[in-house]
PDB file of C-alpha atoms in Angstrom:
ATOM      1  CA  MET A  15      45.002 196.354 101.750  1.00 47.00           C
ATOM      2  CA  LEU A  16      43.457 193.319 100.021  1.00 45.00           C
ATOM      3  CA  CYS A  17      45.507 190.146 100.044  1.00 49.00           C
ATOM      4  CA  PRO A  18      46.210 188.353  96.720  1.00 51.00           C
ATOM      5  CA  ASP A  19      43.655 185.613  97.532  1.00 51.00           C
ATOM      6  CA  ARG A  20      40.887 188.189  97.871  1.00 46.00           C
ATOM      7  CA  LEU A  21      41.960 189.998  94.723  1.00 49.00           C
ATOM      8  CA  PHE A  22      41.746 186.844  92.596  1.00 45.00           C
ATOM      9  CA  PRO A  23      37.938 186.731  92.205  1.00 47.00           C
ATOM     10  CA  PHE A  24      37.896 190.418  91.261  1.00 46.00           C
ATOM     11  CA  ARG A  25      40.692 189.995  88.749  1.00 48.00           C
ATOM     12  CA  PHE A  26      39.056 186.884  87.305  1.00 42.00           C
ATOM     13  CA  SER A  27      35.716 188.699  86.891  1.00 42.00           C
ATOM     14  CA  LEU A  28      37.421 191.663  85.264  1.00 43.00           C
ATOM     15  CA  LEU A  29      39.300 189.351  82.898  1.00 43.00           C
ATOM     16  CA  LEU A  30      36.065 187.546  82.044  1.00 38.00           C
ATOM     17  CA  LEU A  31      34.311 190.833  81.271  1.00 39.00           C
ATOM     18  CA  LEU A  32      37.211 191.925  79.060  1.00 40.00           C
ATOM     19  CA  LEU A  33      37.075 188.630  77.187  1.00 40.00           C
ATOM     20  CA  LEU A  34      33.288 188.727  76.777  1.00 42.00           C
ATOM     21  CA  ALA A  35      33.055 192.402  75.800  1.00 41.00           C
ATOM     22  CA  PRO A  36      33.893 191.829  72.112  1.00 49.00           C
ATOM     23  CA  LEU A  37      31.408 188.934  71.982  1.00 43.00           C
ATOM     24  CA  MET A  38      28.639 191.062  73.521  1.00 44.00           C
ATOM     25  CA  GLY A  39      29.552 193.820  71.093  1.00 51.00           C
ATOM     26  CA  TRP A  40      29.112 191.373  68.229  1.00 48.00           C
ATOM     27  CA  ALA A  41      25.798 190.237  69.681  1.00 63.00           C
ATOM     28  CA  GLN A  42      24.583 193.833  69.857  1.00 74.00           C
ATOM     29  CA  ASN A  43      25.722 194.399  66.272  1.00 88.00           C
ATOM     30  CA  ARG A  44      23.867 191.268  65.177  1.00 92.00           C
ATOM     31  CA  ALA A  45      20.753 192.339  67.063  1.00 94.00           C
ATOM     32  CA  GLU A  46      20.799 195.841  65.622  1.00 95.00           C
ATOM     33  CA  ALA A  47      21.271 194.467  62.107  1.00 96.00           C
ATOM     34  CA  LEU A  48      18.380 192.024  62.560  1.00 97.00           C
ATOM     35  CA  LEU A  49      16.036 194.691  63.919  1.00 97.00           C
ATOM     36  CA  GLN A  50      16.882 196.900  60.947  1.00 96.00           C
ATOM     37  CA  PHE A  51      16.476 194.014  58.496  1.00 97.00           C
ATOM     38  CA  GLU A  52      13.031 193.162  59.906  1.00 97.00           C
ATOM     39  CA  GLY A  53      12.051 196.836  60.215  1.00 96.00           C
ATOM     40  CA  VAL A  54      11.100 196.408  63.870  1.00 96.00           C
ATOM     41  CA  GLN A  55      11.313 200.015  65.037  1.00 94.00           C
ATOM     42  CA  ALA A  56       9.474 201.409  62.024  1.00 93.00           C
ATOM     43  CA  ARG A  57       6.789 198.756  62.446  1.00 94.00           C
ATOM     44  CA  TYR A  58       6.376 199.432  66.171  1.00 96.00           C
ATOM     45  CA  GLU A  59       6.193 203.188  65.645  1.00 94.00           C
ATOM     46  CA  ALA A  60       3.634 202.788  62.872  1.00 93.00           C
ATOM     47  CA  SER A  61       1.388 200.676  65.095  1.00 95.00           C
ATOM     48  CA  TYR A  62       1.934 202.074  68.604  1.00 96.00           C
ATOM     49  CA  ALA A  63       3.189 205.655  68.369  1.00 92.00           C
ATOM     50  CA  PRO A  64       0.798 208.384  69.626  1.00 91.00           C
ATOM     51  CA  GLY A  65      -2.477 208.153  67.732  1.00 93.00           C
ATOM     52  CA  ALA A  66      -1.647 204.883  65.982  1.00 96.00           C
ATOM     53  CA  VAL A  67      -3.387 202.521  68.403  1.00 96.00           C
ATOM     54  CA  ALA A  68      -6.743 204.299  68.199  1.00 95.00           C
ATOM     55  CA  ARG A  69      -6.373 204.652  64.432  1.00 95.00           C
ATOM     56  CA  GLY A  70      -5.739 200.920  64.078  1.00 94.00           C
ATOM     57  CA  ALA A  71      -8.720 200.084  66.297  1.00 93.00           C
ATOM     58  CA  ARG A  72     -10.992 202.362  64.264  1.00 94.00           C
ATOM     59  CA  GLU A  73     -10.016 200.618  61.021  1.00 91.00           C
ATOM     60  CA  LEU A  74     -11.434 197.326  62.308  1.00 88.00           C
ATOM     61  CA  LEU A  75     -14.721 198.739  63.587  1.00 91.00           C
ATOM     62  CA  GLU A  76     -17.868 198.314  61.527  1.00 89.00           C
ATOM     63  CA  PRO A  77     -19.313 201.609  60.172  1.00 90.00           C
ATOM     64  CA  ASP A  78     -22.150 201.610  62.741  1.00 89.00           C
ATOM     65  CA  ASP A  79     -19.638 201.327  65.586  1.00 90.00           C
ATOM     66  CA  GLN A  80     -17.299 203.910  64.055  1.00 89.00           C
ATOM     67  CA  ALA A  81     -20.137 206.432  64.182  1.00 88.00           C
ATOM     68  CA  ILE A  82     -20.522 206.113  67.964  1.00 93.00           C
ATOM     69  CA  ALA A  83     -16.976 205.269  69.046  1.00 91.00           C
ATOM     70  CA  ASP A  84     -15.271 208.686  69.038  1.00 93.00           C
ATOM     71  CA  LYS A  85     -15.299 209.068  72.817  1.00 94.00           C
ATOM     72  CA  ALA A  86     -13.975 205.548  73.393  1.00 94.00           C
ATOM     73  CA  LEU A  87     -11.296 205.962  70.729  1.00 96.00           C
ATOM     74  CA  LYS A  88     -10.130 209.238  72.269  1.00 95.00           C
ATOM     75  CA  ALA A  89      -9.931 207.575  75.670  1.00 94.00           C
ATOM     76  CA  LEU A  90      -8.014 204.664  74.123  1.00 95.00           C
ATOM     77  CA  ASP A  91      -5.616 207.120  72.491  1.00 95.00           C
ATOM     78  CA  THR A  92      -4.896 208.739  75.863  1.00 95.00           C
ATOM     79  CA  ALA A  93      -4.407 205.399  77.629  1.00 95.00           C
ATOM     80  CA  ALA A  94      -2.207 203.991  74.858  1.00 96.00           C
ATOM     81  CA  GLY A  95      -0.075 207.129  74.809  1.00 94.00           C
ATOM     82  CA  ARG A  96       0.869 206.421  78.406  1.00 93.00           C
ATOM     83  CA  ALA A  97       1.251 202.658  78.047  1.00 96.00           C
ATOM     84  CA  PHE A  98       3.273 202.186  74.849  1.00 96.00           C
ATOM     85  CA  ASN A  99       6.901 203.297  74.849  1.00 95.00           C
ATOM     86  CA  THR A 100       8.660 202.751  71.541  1.00 93.00           C
ATOM     87  CA  LYS A 101      12.168 203.403  72.839  1.00 94.00           C
ATOM     88  CA  ALA A 102      11.817 201.052  75.821  1.00 96.00           C
ATOM     89  CA  SER A 103      10.126 198.279  73.848  1.00 96.00           C
ATOM     90  CA  VAL A 104      12.606 198.312  70.973  1.00 96.00           C
ATOM     91  CA  ALA A 105      15.485 198.330  73.489  1.00 96.00           C
ATOM     92  CA  ALA A 106      13.977 195.312  75.255  1.00 96.00           C
ATOM     93  CA  ILE A 107      13.590 193.438  71.966  1.00 97.00           C
ATOM     94  CA  GLN A 108      17.169 194.240  70.968  1.00 96.00           C
ATOM     95  CA  GLN A 109      18.504 193.058  74.324  1.00 95.00           C
ATOM     96  CA  GLU A 110      16.733 189.691  74.057  1.00 96.00           C
ATOM     97  CA  VAL A 111      17.881 189.217  70.475  1.00 96.00           C
ATOM     98  CA  ALA A 112      21.449 190.072  71.516  1.00 94.00           C
ATOM     99  CA  LEU A 113      21.339 187.476  74.289  1.00 93.00           C
ATOM    100  CA  ALA A 114      20.052 184.873  71.833  1.00 93.00           C
ATOM    101  CA  GLY A 115      22.773 185.755  69.339  1.00 89.00           C
ATOM    102  CA  ASN A 116      25.641 185.878  71.819  1.00 86.00           C
ATOM    103  CA  GLY A 117      28.493 183.769  70.505  1.00 78.00           C
ATOM    104  CA  GLY A 118      27.616 184.378  66.875  1.00 81.00           C
ATOM    105  CA  ALA A 119      29.970 186.115  64.514  1.00 85.00           C
ATOM    106  CA  ALA A 120      29.664 189.830  63.939  1.00 89.00           C
ATOM    107  CA  PRO A 121      27.808 190.688  60.721  1.00 92.00           C
ATOM    108  CA  SER A 122      30.220 191.025  57.817  1.00 93.00           C
ATOM    109  CA  PRO A 123      30.524 194.299  55.861  1.00 94.00           C
ATOM    110  CA  GLN A 124      28.645 192.565  53.036  1.00 96.00           C
ATOM    111  CA  VAL A 125      25.737 191.715  55.362  1.00 96.00           C
ATOM    112  CA  LEU A 126      25.599 195.229  56.804  1.00 96.00           C
ATOM    113  CA  ALA A 127      25.599 196.702  53.292  1.00 96.00           C
ATOM    114  CA  ALA A 128      22.836 194.312  52.216  1.00 97.00           C
ATOM    115  CA  VAL A 129      20.752 195.227  55.273  1.00 97.00           C
ATOM    116  CA  ALA A 130      21.199 198.923  54.467  1.00 96.00           C
ATOM    117  CA  HIS A 131      20.137 198.334  50.857  1.00 97.00           C
ATOM    118  CA  PHE A 132      17.029 196.453  51.988  1.00 97.00           C
ATOM    119  CA  VAL A 133      16.131 199.136  54.545  1.00 96.00           C
ATOM    120  CA  LYS A 134      16.352 201.809  51.824  1.00 96.00           C
ATOM    121  CA  LEU A 135      14.271 199.713  49.443  1.00 95.00           C
ATOM    122  CA  ARG A 136      11.591 199.192  52.096  1.00 95.00           C
ATOM    123  CA  THR A 137      11.649 202.897  53.046  1.00 95.00           C
ATOM    124  CA  ASP A 138      11.331 203.945  49.412  1.00 96.00           C
ATOM    125  CA  TYR A 139       8.388 201.571  48.991  1.00 96.00           C
ATOM    126  CA  ALA A 140       6.642 203.041  52.035  1.00 93.00           C
ATOM    127  CA  ALA A 141       6.993 206.528  50.562  1.00 95.00           C
ATOM    128  CA  MET A 142       5.382 205.561  47.230  1.00 96.00           C
ATOM    129  CA  THR A 143       1.863 206.482  46.250  1.00 96.00           C
ATOM    130  CA  GLU A 144      -0.690 203.661  46.186  1.00 96.00           C
ATOM    131  CA  ALA A 145      -0.371 203.547  42.403  1.00 96.00           C
ATOM    132  CA  GLY A 146       3.422 203.374  42.697  1.00 97.00           C
ATOM    133  CA  LYS A 147       3.196 200.543  45.225  1.00 96.00           C
ATOM    134  CA  ALA A 148       0.826 198.605  42.973  1.00 96.00           C
ATOM    135  CA  GLU A 149       3.138 199.038  39.971  1.00 97.00           C
ATOM    136  CA  PHE A 150       6.193 197.972  41.986  1.00 96.00           C
ATOM    137  CA  PHE A 151       4.360 194.977  43.424  1.00 95.00           C
ATOM    138  CA  SER A 152       3.111 193.795  40.038  1.00 95.00           C
ATOM    139  CA  ARG A 153       6.516 194.212  38.393  1.00 96.00           C
ATOM    140  CA  GLU A 154       8.542 192.426  41.063  1.00 95.00           C
ATOM    141  CA  ARG A 155       6.019 189.654  41.691  1.00 92.00           C
ATOM    142  CA  ALA A 156       6.048 188.858  37.959  1.00 93.00           C
ATOM    143  CA  LYS A 157       9.683 187.734  38.179  1.00 92.00           C
ATOM    144  CA  PRO A 158      10.286 183.942  38.207  1.00 91.00           C
ATOM    145  CA  ALA A 159      10.347 182.309  41.639  1.00 86.00           C
ATOM    146  CA  ASP A 160      13.829 182.325  43.164  1.00 93.00           C
ATOM    147  CA  PRO A 161      14.656 179.562  45.698  1.00 96.00           C
ATOM    148  CA  ALA A 162      17.184 181.752  47.531  1.00 97.00           C
ATOM    149  CA  ARG A 163      14.700 184.586  48.012  1.00 97.00           C
ATOM    150  CA  THR A 164      11.939 182.145  48.971  1.00 96.00           C
ATOM    151  CA  GLU A 165      14.188 180.612  51.635  1.00 97.00           C
ATOM    152  CA  LEU A 166      15.247 184.035  52.905  1.00 98.00           C
ATOM    153  CA  LEU A 167      11.607 185.040  53.298  1.00 97.00           C
ATOM    154  CA  GLU A 168      11.002 181.867  55.321  1.00 96.00           C
ATOM    155  CA  ARG A 169      13.800 182.939  57.670  1.00 96.00           C
ATOM    156  CA  MET A 170      12.166 186.320  58.268  1.00 97.00           C
ATOM    157  CA  ALA A 171       9.669 187.177  61.011  1.00 96.00           C
ATOM    158  CA  VAL A 172       7.492 189.586  59.043  1.00 95.00           C
ATOM    159  CA  ALA A 173       4.361 187.414  58.994  1.00 94.00           C
ATOM    160  CA  GLU A 174       4.560 186.581  62.698  1.00 95.00           C
ATOM    161  CA  VAL A 175       5.045 190.158  63.868  1.00 95.00           C
ATOM    162  CA  ARG A 176       2.268 191.294  61.546  1.00 94.00           C
ATOM    163  CA  GLU A 177       0.019 188.780  63.280  1.00 92.00           C
ATOM    164  CA  VAL A 178       1.003 190.276  66.642  1.00 94.00           C
ATOM    165  CA  ASP A 179       0.067 193.760  65.437  1.00 94.00           C
ATOM    166  CA  PHE A 180      -3.209 192.553  63.994  1.00 91.00           C
ATOM    167  CA  SER A 181      -4.086 190.631  67.171  1.00 90.00           C
ATOM    168  CA  SER A 182      -3.515 193.822  69.140  1.00 93.00           C
ATOM    169  CA  GLN A 183      -5.712 195.798  66.741  1.00 92.00           C
ATOM    170  CA  LEU A 184      -8.478 193.225  67.022  1.00 90.00           C
ATOM    171  CA  LEU A 185      -8.425 193.298  70.804  1.00 91.00           C
ATOM    172  CA  MET A 186      -8.406 197.098  70.989  1.00 93.00           C
ATOM    173  CA  SER A 187     -11.305 197.373  68.541  1.00 91.00           C
ATOM    174  CA  ALA A 188     -13.315 194.722  70.402  1.00 89.00           C
ATOM    175  CA  VAL A 189     -13.025 196.573  73.712  1.00 92.00           C
ATOM    176  CA  VAL A 190     -13.753 199.946  72.119  1.00 93.00           C
ATOM    177  CA  LYS A 191     -16.865 198.455  70.491  1.00 91.00           C
ATOM    178  CA  GLN A 192     -18.174 197.225  73.835  1.00 89.00           C
ATOM    179  CA  LEU A 193     -17.579 200.605  75.470  1.00 91.00           C
ATOM    180  CA  ALA A 194     -19.187 202.478  72.583  1.00 90.00           C
ATOM    181  CA  ARG A 195     -22.261 200.237  72.757  1.00 89.00           C
ATOM    182  CA  GLY A 196     -22.676 200.847  76.479  1.00 87.00           C
ATOM    183  CA  ASN A 197     -21.474 197.397  77.531  1.00 82.00           C
ATOM    184  CA  GLY A 198     -18.433 198.638  79.444  1.00 81.00           C
ATOM    185  CA  GLY A 199     -19.925 197.563  82.764  1.00 78.00           C
ATOM    186  CA  GLN A 200     -19.266 193.936  81.852  1.00 79.00           C
ATOM    187  CA  LEU A 201     -15.550 194.722  81.860  1.00 83.00           C
ATOM    188  CA  SER A 202     -15.285 197.451  84.482  1.00 82.00           C
ATOM    189  CA  SER A 203     -16.960 195.259  87.119  1.00 84.00           C
ATOM    190  CA  LEU A 204     -14.210 192.619  86.862  1.00 84.00           C
ATOM    191  CA  PRO A 205     -11.311 192.526  89.354  1.00 87.00           C
ATOM    192  CA  ASP A 206      -7.922 193.380  87.831  1.00 86.00           C
ATOM    193  CA  ARG A 207      -6.739 189.763  87.671  1.00 89.00           C
ATOM    194  CA  THR A 208      -9.966 188.569  86.065  1.00 90.00           C
ATOM    195  CA  LEU A 209      -9.946 191.465  83.618  1.00 88.00           C
ATOM    196  CA  ASP A 210      -6.368 190.668  82.595  1.00 87.00           C
ATOM    197  CA  MET A 211      -7.305 187.005  82.104  1.00 90.00           C
ATOM    198  CA  ALA A 212     -10.320 187.990  79.992  1.00 87.00           C
ATOM    199  CA  LEU A 213      -8.203 190.227  77.768  1.00 87.00           C
ATOM    200  CA  ASP A 214      -5.577 187.498  77.394  1.00 86.00           C
ATOM    201  CA  THR A 215      -8.276 185.006  76.392  1.00 83.00           C
ATOM    202  CA  LEU A 216      -9.645 187.390  73.781  1.00 81.00           C
ATOM    203  CA  TRP A 217      -6.137 187.888  72.412  1.00 83.00           C
ATOM    204  CA  SER A 218      -5.494 184.154  72.206  1.00 77.00           C
ATOM    205  CA  ARG A 219      -8.777 183.436  70.433  1.00 72.00           C
ATOM    206  CA  GLY A 220      -8.433 186.201  67.886  1.00 67.00           C
ATOM    207  CA  VAL A 221     -11.356 187.946  69.605  1.00 62.00           C
ATOM    208  CA  THR A 222     -13.418 184.752  69.160  1.00 61.00           C
ATOM    209  CA  SER A 223     -14.913 185.615  65.766  1.00 67.00           C
ATOM    210  CA  THR A 224     -14.211 183.806  62.483  1.00 72.00           C
ATOM    211  CA  ARG A 225     -14.206 186.985  60.422  1.00 77.00           C
ATOM    212  CA  PRO A 226     -11.420 188.753  62.391  1.00 75.00           C
ATOM    213  CA  ARG A 227      -9.330 185.590  62.383  1.00 77.00           C
ATOM    214  CA  ASN A 228      -9.718 185.345  58.614  1.00 84.00           C
ATOM    215  CA  LEU A 229      -8.707 188.984  58.290  1.00 84.00           C
ATOM    216  CA  MET A 230      -5.605 188.201  60.337  1.00 84.00           C
ATOM    217  CA  ILE A 231      -4.652 185.376  57.963  1.00 88.00           C
ATOM    218  CA  VAL A 232      -5.060 187.748  55.023  1.00 90.00           C
ATOM    219  CA  ALA A 233      -2.905 190.373  56.767  1.00 90.00           C
ATOM    220  CA  ARG A 234      -0.126 187.819  57.331  1.00 92.00           C
ATOM    221  CA  GLU A 235      -0.203 186.666  53.725  1.00 94.00           C
ATOM    222  CA  PHE A 236      -0.240 190.196  52.331  1.00 94.00           C
ATOM    223  CA  GLU A 237       2.780 191.109  54.489  1.00 95.00           C
ATOM    224  CA  LYS A 238       4.667 188.116  53.122  1.00 95.00           C
ATOM    225  CA  GLN A 239       3.808 188.945  49.529  1.00 95.00           C
ATOM    226  CA  VAL A 240       4.902 192.573  49.858  1.00 96.00           C
ATOM    227  CA  THR A 241       8.179 191.449  51.448  1.00 96.00           C
ATOM    228  CA  GLN A 242       8.633 188.868  48.688  1.00 96.00           C
ATOM    229  CA  ALA A 243       8.269 191.628  46.094  1.00 96.00           C
ATOM    230  CA  GLN A 244      10.815 193.769  47.940  1.00 97.00           C
ATOM    231  CA  LEU A 245      13.276 190.879  48.109  1.00 97.00           C
ATOM    232  CA  ALA A 246      12.804 190.338  44.371  1.00 97.00           C
ATOM    233  CA  ALA A 247      14.116 193.875  43.828  1.00 96.00           C
ATOM    234  CA  LEU A 248      17.256 193.209  45.887  1.00 97.00           C
ATOM    235  CA  PRO A 249      20.478 192.285  44.009  1.00 96.00           C
ATOM    236  CA  ASP A 250      21.489 188.623  44.003  1.00 97.00           C
ATOM    237  CA  ALA A 251      24.700 189.327  45.953  1.00 97.00           C
ATOM    238  CA  ASP A 252      22.722 190.972  48.748  1.00 98.00           C
ATOM    239  CA  VAL A 253      20.293 188.053  48.898  1.00 98.00           C
ATOM    240  CA  ALA A 254      23.175 185.551  49.092  1.00 97.00           C
ATOM    241  CA  ALA A 255      24.844 187.474  51.940  1.00 97.00           C
ATOM    242  CA  LEU A 256      21.597 187.836  53.880  1.00 98.00           C
ATOM    243  CA  LEU A 257      20.633 184.196  53.412  1.00 98.00           C
ATOM    244  CA  ALA A 258      24.006 182.975  54.695  1.00 97.00           C
ATOM    245  CA  TRP A 259      23.642 185.267  57.711  1.00 96.00           C
ATOM    246  CA  ARG A 260      20.099 184.058  58.432  1.00 96.00           C
ATOM    247  CA  ASN A 261      21.198 180.427  58.116  1.00 96.00           C
ATOM    248  CA  ASP A 262      24.055 180.577  60.631  1.00 93.00           C
ATOM    249  CA  PRO A 263      23.763 178.656  63.944  1.00 92.00           C
ATOM    250  CA  GLN A 264      22.473 181.603  66.004  1.00 92.00           C
ATOM    251  CA  ALA A 265      19.849 182.817  63.538  1.00 95.00           C
ATOM    252  CA  ALA A 266      16.899 180.646  64.575  1.00 95.00           C
ATOM    253  CA  ALA A 267      17.249 181.598  68.249  1.00 96.00           C
ATOM    254  CA  GLU A 268      17.515 185.280  67.340  1.00 96.00           C
ATOM    255  CA  ARG A 269      14.369 185.113  65.254  1.00 97.00           C
ATOM    256  CA  GLU A 270      12.483 183.320  68.023  1.00 97.00           C
ATOM    257  CA  ALA A 271      13.661 185.925  70.547  1.00 97.00           C
ATOM    258  CA  LEU A 272      12.572 188.753  68.264  1.00 97.00           C
ATOM    259  CA  VAL A 273       9.055 187.387  67.752  1.00 97.00           C
ATOM    260  CA  GLY A 274       8.596 186.363  71.377  1.00 97.00           C
ATOM    261  CA  THR A 275       9.799 189.651  72.839  1.00 97.00           C
ATOM    262  CA  TYR A 276       7.864 191.715  70.310  1.00 97.00           C
ATOM    263  CA  ARG A 277       4.697 189.839  71.278  1.00 95.00           C
ATOM    264  CA  ALA A 278       5.430 190.274  74.994  1.00 95.00           C
ATOM    265  CA  GLU A 279       6.037 194.010  74.609  1.00 96.00           C
ATOM    266  CA  VAL A 280       2.859 194.562  72.591  1.00 96.00           C
ATOM    267  CA  LYS A 281       0.695 192.389  74.847  1.00 93.00           C
ATOM    268  CA  GLY A 282       2.108 193.917  78.021  1.00 94.00           C
ATOM    269  CA  SER A 283       1.677 197.518  76.927  1.00 96.00           C
ATOM    270  CA  GLY A 284      -1.719 196.763  75.409  1.00 95.00           C
ATOM    271  CA  ALA A 285      -2.942 195.203  78.651  1.00 93.00           C
ATOM    272  CA  VAL A 286      -1.906 198.318  80.583  1.00 94.00           C
ATOM    273  CA  ALA A 287      -3.653 200.568  78.060  1.00 95.00           C
ATOM    274  CA  LEU A 288      -6.887 198.552  78.088  1.00 93.00           C
ATOM    275  CA  ARG A 289      -7.007 198.221  81.860  1.00 92.00           C
ATOM    276  CA  THR A 290      -6.474 201.992  82.155  1.00 92.00           C
ATOM    277  CA  LEU A 291      -9.189 202.585  79.577  1.00 93.00           C
ATOM    278  CA  VAL A 292     -11.716 200.287  81.252  1.00 91.00           C
ATOM    279  CA  ARG A 293     -11.039 201.561  84.773  1.00 90.00           C
ATOM    280  CA  ALA A 294     -11.461 205.189  83.710  1.00 88.00           C
ATOM    281  CA  TRP A 295     -14.647 204.521  81.695  1.00 86.00           C
ATOM    282  CA  PRO A 296     -17.904 205.749  83.321  1.00 80.00           C
ATOM    283  CA  ARG A 297     -19.930 202.800  84.657  1.00 67.00           C
ATOM    284  CA  SER A 298     -23.303 204.441  84.179  1.00 52.00           C
TER     285      SER A 298
END
C-alpha cells in the first residue's frame, strides 16, 4: 500500500491534468477552427494527395520537357504517394497550432459560425466554373476597400502557405526535368546527406532561376486577391467576429505555428519523395 507521501505526486499530477484538460480542449478547438478558416486540409489534399504532386510538377515544366517527362512523372507519383500522408501532416499541424494557442479562449459561437460561413463560401467558389469564378471575382473585387477585411486578410496565412506549395512544385519539376533530360546521374551519385543538402538549397533559392521566383510571387499575390474577393462576400458581422478572434493575444503565435509546421511537413515529405525517386532512377 502506498503511503500518503508517495501518493501526493500522483494526485498532484492528476489534479493538474484535470485542470489543464479544458484549456487543452479549447486549444484544440481553436486549432481546428483556424485550420478550417485557412482551408489547410483542402489545400494539402489538393497539392499532395495521390496524383497531385506529379500533376503540379508537370504544370511547371516547359512543353519540350513535358513531352519527355512521362516516365519521371510516373516515378515521382509513386514516390510521392508513399511519402505524403495527408492525415498525419494535418494532425501534426493541428497539434503545433494547439500548443501555440494553449491558454487562449475557446472560439465563440459567433466565430465558429463565421468560420463555417467562410468555409462554405470558399467551397462554393471552388466548385464554380472558370466563368463563374471570374464573374464572382470581378463583382466582389469591385466593392470599395474595407479596412476590416484588409486587416483580416493580413492576419491570414494564405499567401505564405501558397508560397510553400509553389516552392514544392518548383523543386519537384526541377528534379523531374533533370531526370527526363538524362542528367539524373548528377543527383544519384550524391551521398544521402549531400543530396538532402542540395535539395534544401534548391528549395531555399526558389530553384535558382528568376522566372520561377517571379511565378511564385504572382502565385502569392493571386491567392491573396482571390481570398480578398471571398472576404468581400462575407457579411460584416462575420468579418468583425473573425477579426477580433485573429487579433487576440494567441493569434500571432498560432499563425506562425501553422505556417512553420505546414512548411516542415511539405519539405520533409517532399525530401523523402525526391530521395526515393532519385535512388530508384536508373543511372545509365
